[in-house]
Short mmCIF file of C-alpha atoms and ligand atoms in Angstrom, two decimals:
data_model
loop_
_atom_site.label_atom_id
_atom_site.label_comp_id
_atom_site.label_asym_id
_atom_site.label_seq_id
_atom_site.Cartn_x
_atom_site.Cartn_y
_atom_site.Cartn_z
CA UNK A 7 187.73 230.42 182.18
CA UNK A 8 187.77 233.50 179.84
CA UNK A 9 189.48 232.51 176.64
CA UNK A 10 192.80 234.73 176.68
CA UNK A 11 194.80 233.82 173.28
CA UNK A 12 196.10 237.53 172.89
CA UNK A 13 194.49 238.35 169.28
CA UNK A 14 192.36 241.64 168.79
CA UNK A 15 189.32 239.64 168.55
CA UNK A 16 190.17 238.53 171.91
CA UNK A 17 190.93 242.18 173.40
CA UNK A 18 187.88 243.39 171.95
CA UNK A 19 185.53 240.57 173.20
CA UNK A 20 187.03 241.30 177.18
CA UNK A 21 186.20 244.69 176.24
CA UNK A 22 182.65 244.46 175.65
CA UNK A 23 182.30 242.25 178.77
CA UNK A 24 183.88 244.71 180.97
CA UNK A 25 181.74 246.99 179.35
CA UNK A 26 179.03 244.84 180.25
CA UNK A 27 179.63 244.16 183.48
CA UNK A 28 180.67 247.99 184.53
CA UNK A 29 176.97 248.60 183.53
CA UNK A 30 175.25 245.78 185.84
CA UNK A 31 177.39 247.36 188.97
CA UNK A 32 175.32 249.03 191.09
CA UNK A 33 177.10 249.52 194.60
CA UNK A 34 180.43 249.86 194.99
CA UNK A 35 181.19 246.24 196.38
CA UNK A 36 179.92 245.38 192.66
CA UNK A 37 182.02 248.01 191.16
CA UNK A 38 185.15 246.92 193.39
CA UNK A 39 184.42 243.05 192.42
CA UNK A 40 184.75 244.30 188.41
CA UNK A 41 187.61 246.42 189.29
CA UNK A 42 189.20 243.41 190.95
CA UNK A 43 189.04 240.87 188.44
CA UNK A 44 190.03 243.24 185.63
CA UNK A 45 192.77 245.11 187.08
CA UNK A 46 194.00 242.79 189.99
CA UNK A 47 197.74 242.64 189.78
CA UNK A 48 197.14 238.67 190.56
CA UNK A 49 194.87 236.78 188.95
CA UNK A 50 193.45 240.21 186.92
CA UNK A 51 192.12 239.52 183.32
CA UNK A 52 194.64 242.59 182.39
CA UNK A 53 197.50 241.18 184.20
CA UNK A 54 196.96 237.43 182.54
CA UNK A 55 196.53 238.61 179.18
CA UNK A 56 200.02 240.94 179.80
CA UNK A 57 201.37 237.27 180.40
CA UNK A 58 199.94 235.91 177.39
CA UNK A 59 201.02 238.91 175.12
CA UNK A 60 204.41 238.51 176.47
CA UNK A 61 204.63 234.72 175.51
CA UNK A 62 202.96 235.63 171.98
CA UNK A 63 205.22 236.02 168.51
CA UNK A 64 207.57 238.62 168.49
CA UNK A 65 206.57 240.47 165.41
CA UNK A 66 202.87 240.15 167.03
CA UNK A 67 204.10 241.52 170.63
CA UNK A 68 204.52 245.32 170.04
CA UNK A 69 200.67 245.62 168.50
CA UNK A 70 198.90 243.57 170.64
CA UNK A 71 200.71 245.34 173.47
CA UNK A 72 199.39 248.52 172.37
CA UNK A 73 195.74 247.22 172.30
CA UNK A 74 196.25 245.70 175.68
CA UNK A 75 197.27 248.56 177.13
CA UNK A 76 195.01 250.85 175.70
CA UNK A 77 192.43 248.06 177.24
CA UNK A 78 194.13 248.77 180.63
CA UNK A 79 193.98 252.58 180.69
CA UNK A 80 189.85 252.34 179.48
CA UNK A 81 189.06 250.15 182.21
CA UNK A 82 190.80 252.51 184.64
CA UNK A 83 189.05 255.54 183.57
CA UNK A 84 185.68 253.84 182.87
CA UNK A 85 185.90 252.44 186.92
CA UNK A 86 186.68 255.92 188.31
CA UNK A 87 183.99 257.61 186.08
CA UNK A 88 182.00 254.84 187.56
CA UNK A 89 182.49 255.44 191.05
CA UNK A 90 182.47 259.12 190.74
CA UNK A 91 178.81 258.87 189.45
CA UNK A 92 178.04 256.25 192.62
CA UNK A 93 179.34 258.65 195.15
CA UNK A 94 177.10 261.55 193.73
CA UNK A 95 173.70 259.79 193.68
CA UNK A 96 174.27 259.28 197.28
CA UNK A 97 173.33 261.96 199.85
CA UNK A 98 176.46 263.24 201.27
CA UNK A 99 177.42 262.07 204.85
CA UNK A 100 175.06 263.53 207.66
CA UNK A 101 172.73 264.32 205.09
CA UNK A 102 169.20 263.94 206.70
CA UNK A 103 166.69 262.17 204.27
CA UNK A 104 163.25 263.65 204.70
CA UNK A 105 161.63 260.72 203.19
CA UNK A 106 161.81 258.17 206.06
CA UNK A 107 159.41 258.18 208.12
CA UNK A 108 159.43 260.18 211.57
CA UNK A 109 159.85 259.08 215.00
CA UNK A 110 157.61 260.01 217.82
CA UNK A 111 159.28 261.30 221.16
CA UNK A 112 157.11 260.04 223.40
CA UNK A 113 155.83 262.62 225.73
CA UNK A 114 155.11 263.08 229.28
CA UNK A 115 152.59 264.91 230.78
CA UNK A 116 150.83 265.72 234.18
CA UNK A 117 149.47 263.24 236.62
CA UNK A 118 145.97 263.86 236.91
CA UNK A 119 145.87 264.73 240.67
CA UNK A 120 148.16 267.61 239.30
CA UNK A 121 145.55 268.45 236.39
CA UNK A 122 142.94 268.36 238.77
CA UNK A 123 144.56 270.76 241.43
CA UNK A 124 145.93 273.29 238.83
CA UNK A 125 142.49 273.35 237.45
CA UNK A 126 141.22 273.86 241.18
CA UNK A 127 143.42 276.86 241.19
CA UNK A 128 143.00 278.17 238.58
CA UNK A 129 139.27 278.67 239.09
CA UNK A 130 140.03 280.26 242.51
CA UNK A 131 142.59 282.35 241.06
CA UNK A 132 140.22 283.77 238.61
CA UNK A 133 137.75 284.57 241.44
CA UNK A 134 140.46 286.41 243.55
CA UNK A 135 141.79 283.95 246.09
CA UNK A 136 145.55 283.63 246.80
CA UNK A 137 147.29 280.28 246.74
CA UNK A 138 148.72 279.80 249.90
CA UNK A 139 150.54 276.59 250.77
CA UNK A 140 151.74 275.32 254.58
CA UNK A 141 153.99 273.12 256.39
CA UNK A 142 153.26 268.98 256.14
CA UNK A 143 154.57 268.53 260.27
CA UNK A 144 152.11 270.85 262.35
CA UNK A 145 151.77 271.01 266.34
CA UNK A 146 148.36 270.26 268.08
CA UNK A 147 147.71 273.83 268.60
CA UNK A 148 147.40 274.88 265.11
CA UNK A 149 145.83 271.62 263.83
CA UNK A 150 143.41 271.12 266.60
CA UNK A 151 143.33 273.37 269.55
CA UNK A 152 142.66 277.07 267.41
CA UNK A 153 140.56 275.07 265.58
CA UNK A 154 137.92 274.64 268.24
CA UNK A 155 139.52 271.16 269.21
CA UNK A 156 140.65 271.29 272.69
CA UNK A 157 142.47 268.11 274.11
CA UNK A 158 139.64 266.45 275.21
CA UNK A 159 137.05 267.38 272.16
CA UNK A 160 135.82 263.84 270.81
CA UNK A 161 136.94 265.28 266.96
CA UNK A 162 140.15 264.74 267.70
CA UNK A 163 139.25 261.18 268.67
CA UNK A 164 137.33 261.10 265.42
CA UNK A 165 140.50 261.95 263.46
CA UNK A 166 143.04 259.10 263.68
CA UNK A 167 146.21 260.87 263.89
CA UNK A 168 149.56 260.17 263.21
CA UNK A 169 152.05 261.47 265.56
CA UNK A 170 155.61 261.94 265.22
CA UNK A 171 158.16 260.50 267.51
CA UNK A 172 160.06 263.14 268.22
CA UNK A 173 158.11 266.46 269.64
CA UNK A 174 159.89 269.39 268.31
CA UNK A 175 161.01 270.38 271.97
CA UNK A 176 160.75 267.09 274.00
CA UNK A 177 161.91 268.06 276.89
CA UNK A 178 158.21 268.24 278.81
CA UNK A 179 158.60 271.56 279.41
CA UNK A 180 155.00 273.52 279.25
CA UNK A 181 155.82 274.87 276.28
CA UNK A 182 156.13 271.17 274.82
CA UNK A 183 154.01 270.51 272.14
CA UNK A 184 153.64 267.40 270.58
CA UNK A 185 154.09 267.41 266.31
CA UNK A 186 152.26 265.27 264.09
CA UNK A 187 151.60 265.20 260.57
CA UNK A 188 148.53 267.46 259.32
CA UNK A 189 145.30 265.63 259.07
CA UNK A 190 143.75 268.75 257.28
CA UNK A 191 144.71 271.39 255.70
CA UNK A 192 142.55 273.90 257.89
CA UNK A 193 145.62 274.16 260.18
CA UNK A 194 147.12 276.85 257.23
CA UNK A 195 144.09 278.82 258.00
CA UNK A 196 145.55 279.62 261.30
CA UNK A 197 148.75 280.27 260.52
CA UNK A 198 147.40 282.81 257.46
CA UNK A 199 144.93 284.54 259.94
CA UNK A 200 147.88 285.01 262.87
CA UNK A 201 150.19 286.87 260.03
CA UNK A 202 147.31 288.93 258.44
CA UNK A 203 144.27 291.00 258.69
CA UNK A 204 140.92 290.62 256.99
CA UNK A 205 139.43 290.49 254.32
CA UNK A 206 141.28 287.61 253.88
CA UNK A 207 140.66 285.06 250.27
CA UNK A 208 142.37 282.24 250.23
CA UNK A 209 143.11 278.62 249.27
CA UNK A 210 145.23 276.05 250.65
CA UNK A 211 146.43 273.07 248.51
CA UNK A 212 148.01 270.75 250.03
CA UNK A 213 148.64 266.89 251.51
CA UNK A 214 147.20 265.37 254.66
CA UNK A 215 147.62 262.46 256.63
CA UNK A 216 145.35 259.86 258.04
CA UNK A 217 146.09 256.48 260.01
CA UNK A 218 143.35 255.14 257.39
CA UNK A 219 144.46 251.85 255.67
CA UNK A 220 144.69 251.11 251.69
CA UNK A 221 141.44 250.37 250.36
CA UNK A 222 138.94 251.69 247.41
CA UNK A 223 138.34 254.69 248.91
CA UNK A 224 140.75 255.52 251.36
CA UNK A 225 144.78 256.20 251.61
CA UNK A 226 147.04 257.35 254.69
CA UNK A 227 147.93 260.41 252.63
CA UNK A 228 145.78 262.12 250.00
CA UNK A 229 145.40 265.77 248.89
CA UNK A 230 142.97 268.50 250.09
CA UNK A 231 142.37 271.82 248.90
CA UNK A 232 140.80 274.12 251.53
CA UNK A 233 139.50 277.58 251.45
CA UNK A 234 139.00 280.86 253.62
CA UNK A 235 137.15 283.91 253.01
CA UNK A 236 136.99 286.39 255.99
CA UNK A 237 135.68 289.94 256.10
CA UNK A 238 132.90 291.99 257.31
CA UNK A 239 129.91 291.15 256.44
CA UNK A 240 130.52 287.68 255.06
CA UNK A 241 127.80 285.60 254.95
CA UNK A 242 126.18 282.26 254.22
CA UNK A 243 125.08 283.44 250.47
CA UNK A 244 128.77 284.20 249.48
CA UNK A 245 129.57 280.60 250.62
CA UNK A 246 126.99 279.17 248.42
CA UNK A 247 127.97 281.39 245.51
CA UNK A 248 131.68 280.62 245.60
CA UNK A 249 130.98 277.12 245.57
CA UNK A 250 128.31 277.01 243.17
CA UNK A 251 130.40 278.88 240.61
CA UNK A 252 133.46 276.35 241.56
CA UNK A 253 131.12 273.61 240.51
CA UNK A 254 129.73 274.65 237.74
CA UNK A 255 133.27 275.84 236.15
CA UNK A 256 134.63 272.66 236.98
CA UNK A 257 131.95 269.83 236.63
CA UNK A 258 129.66 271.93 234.18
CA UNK A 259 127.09 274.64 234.22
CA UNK A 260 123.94 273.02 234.85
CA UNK A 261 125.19 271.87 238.42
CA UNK A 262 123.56 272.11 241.02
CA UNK A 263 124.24 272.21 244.74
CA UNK A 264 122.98 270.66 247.88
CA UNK A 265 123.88 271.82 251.05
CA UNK A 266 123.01 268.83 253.97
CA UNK A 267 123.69 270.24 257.59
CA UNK A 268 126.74 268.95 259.47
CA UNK A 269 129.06 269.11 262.13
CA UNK A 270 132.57 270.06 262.18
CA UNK A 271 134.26 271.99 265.48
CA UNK A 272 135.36 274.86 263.54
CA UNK A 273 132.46 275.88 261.36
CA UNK A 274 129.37 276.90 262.92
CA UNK A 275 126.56 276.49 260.55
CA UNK A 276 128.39 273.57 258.82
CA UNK A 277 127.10 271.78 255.93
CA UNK A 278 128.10 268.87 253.73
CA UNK A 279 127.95 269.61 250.03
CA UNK A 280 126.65 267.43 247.30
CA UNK A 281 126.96 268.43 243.79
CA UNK A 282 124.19 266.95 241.05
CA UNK A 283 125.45 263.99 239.02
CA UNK A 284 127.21 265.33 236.49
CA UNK A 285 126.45 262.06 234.56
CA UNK A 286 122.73 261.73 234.91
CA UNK A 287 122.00 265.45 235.54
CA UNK A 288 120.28 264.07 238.91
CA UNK A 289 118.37 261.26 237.54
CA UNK A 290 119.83 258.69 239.08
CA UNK A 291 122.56 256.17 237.62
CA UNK A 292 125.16 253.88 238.73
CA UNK A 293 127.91 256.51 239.25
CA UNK A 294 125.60 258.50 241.81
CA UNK A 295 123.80 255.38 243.02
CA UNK A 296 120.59 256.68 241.70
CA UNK A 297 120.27 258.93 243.89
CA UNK A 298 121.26 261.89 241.48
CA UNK A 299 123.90 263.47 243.73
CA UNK A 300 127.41 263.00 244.95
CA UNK A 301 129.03 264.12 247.67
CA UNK A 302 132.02 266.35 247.40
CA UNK A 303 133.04 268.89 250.36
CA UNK A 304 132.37 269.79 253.89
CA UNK A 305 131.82 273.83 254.69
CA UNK A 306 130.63 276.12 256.84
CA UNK A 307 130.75 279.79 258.52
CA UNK A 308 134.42 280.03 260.72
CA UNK A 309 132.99 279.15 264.21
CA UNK A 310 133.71 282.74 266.40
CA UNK A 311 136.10 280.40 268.33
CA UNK A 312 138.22 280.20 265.84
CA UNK A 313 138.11 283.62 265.53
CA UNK A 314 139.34 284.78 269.01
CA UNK A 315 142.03 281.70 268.72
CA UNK A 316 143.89 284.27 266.25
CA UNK A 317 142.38 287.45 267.80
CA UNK A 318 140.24 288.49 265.46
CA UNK A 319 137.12 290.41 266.48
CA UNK A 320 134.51 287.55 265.80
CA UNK A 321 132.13 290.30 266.33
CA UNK A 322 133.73 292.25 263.39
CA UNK A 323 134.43 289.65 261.13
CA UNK A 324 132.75 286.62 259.56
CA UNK A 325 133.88 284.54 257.49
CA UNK A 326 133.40 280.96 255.73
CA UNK A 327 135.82 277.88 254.81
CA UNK A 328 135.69 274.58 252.99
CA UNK A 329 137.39 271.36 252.59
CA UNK A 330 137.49 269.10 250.03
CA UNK A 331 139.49 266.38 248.39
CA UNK A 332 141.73 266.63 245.30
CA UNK A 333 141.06 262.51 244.79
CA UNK A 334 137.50 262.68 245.85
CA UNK A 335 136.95 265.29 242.38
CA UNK A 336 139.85 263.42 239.85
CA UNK A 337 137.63 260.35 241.00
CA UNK A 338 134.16 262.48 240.19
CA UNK A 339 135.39 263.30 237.18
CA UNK A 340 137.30 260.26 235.71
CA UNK A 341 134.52 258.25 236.91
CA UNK A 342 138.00 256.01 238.76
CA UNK A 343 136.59 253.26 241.02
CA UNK A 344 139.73 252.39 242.99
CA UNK A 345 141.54 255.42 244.80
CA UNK A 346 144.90 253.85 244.80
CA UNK A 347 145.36 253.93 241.02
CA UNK A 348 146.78 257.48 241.62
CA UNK A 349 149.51 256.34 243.56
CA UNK A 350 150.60 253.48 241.81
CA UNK A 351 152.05 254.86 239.14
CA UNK A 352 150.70 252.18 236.09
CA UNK A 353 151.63 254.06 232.65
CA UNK A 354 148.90 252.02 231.40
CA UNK A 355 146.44 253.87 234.45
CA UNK A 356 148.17 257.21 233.44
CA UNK A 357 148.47 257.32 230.10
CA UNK A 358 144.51 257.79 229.97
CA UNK A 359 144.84 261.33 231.09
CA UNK A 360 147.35 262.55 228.34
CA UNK A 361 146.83 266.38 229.41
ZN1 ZN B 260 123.98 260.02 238.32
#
């Protein structure tokens, strides 16, 4: 306990301690705790030594009154000069201090189906095709029957369809048709010729539907894009040149083409395409299964059938169309073994194409 026999010695002793103390406070509970004990009403050094100066000799009272007092009114002022200088070395409120370190907003970006496809358009936009895009739930006509596909062609067999439940008339009518959920995109290549003339450029992104199960390489639903060319005078060269300059803008320019021949009902020549392996340059490696190439669309000339299904001339005009899958390309170039890692939707899957 502070020794507090009022004599001047004593006054000026508490002073240097205050003094003393003041210094060493650093944050205002420090400065409050000093405050406190000096200048509490109860228990304050000020207020005890009052006491003791009260209970001291008369003819020593009035002086050592003074002194105390005086001691009072310096530890007031010292305290608020004190705080003042506390509250000015700190920023004021909202104040935003540029030396912490930043946080990063993490940010989204495009699933790389999407990258894929806007890249695929944007190749075919540069080379003068329109982006057309058509309705999911198509009738057999335009999927299958302008197509070259007539009820009983085997291709239609070969495609395992999923039909809806409900026709869009059902009432069995002749005029009933029975609606079922695209299995290729080609069926937009009708509806595009029936509303316009040639020359026709276009390209059809877009999903399809299979009744395929969930495996490595296949998915009920995946994404094609297709595309049409129609004029006069279109022939098997421009097909090879469109393509050729797709694949080398989007796989790199030493790529190579290889056209196999093929069957589909609404292309007549038709053709499977195989691009060279990108990775090995045609060598031969894992990713192409040594044999150097990888397969990546199905093409061909529109069949004249298809043609006269939309009343063109197929005299007049020729024309050529492809097919090929959004997956089958993100999985060409990713080098992704399992299709379904596109549609499951694992950050730690996604995050690896931060475009
Ligand atoms: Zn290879």
């Amino acid at each position: 306990m502070t020794d507090l026999t009022p004599t001047p010695d004593t006054i000026a002793r508490l002073r240097d301690e205050f003094g003393a103390e003041l210094a060493a406070a650093e944050t205002d509970r420090a400065l409050q705790a000093v405050r406190d004990r000096y200048l509490a009403r109860k228990g304050g050094v000020i207020a005890a030594l009052m006491k003791a100066v009260a209970a001291a000799a008369p003819e020593a009272r009035p002086a050592l009154g003074k002194l105390t007092n005086d001691l009072k009114t310096d530890i007031e002022a010292r305290v608020a000069e004190k705080r003042a200088a506390l509250d000015a070395s700190r920023a004021p409120a909202g104040a935003v201090d540029v030396t912490l370190p930043g946080r990063l907003t993490p940010l989204g970006h495009r699933h790389p189906l999407t990258v894929v496809r806007d890249q695929m358009e944007d190749i075919f936009t540069r080379m003068g095709f329109a982006i057309v895009e058509g309705p999911e739930v198509e009738d057999e006509w335009h999927c299958f029957d302008a197509l070259n596909m007539p009820a009983e062609h085997p291709a239609r067999d070969m495609q395992d369809t999923l039909y809806l439940a409900s026709p869009l008339k059902g009432d069995g009518g002749a005029d009933d048709v029975r609606t079922l959920l695209r299995t290729h995109t080609s069926s937009m290549q009708i509806r595009y010729m029936q509303a316009h003339t040639p020359p026709i450029r276009i390209v059809v992104p877009g999903r399809v539907y299979r009744r395929d199960d969930l495996d490595l390489t296949h998915t009920p639903a995946f994404s094609q894009v297709e595309g049409l060319v129609v004029g006069e005078g279109i022939s098997l060269a421009d097909l090879k040149g469109t393509l050729t300059a797709f694949a080398r803008d989007i796989f790199g320019p030493r790529s190579r083409l290889r056209f196999r021949p093929s069957f589909f009902p609404y292309t007549e020549p038709s053709a499977e395409v195989d691009i060279s392996c990108w990775k090995c340059d045609g060598a031969g490696c894992a990713m192409c299964k040594r044999s150097g190439w990888l397969e990546i669309l199905g093409c061909g000339m529109v069949h004249p059938a298809v043609f006269e299904s939309v009343g063109y001339d197929a005299e007049r005009y020729t024309g050529f169309a492809w097919g090929m899958g959004i997956e089958r390309v993100a999985i060409l170039r990713y080098q992704v073994e399992d299709i379904r890692l596109f549609y499951e939707n694992d950050l730690r899957f996604l995050e690896q194409f931060p475009y």
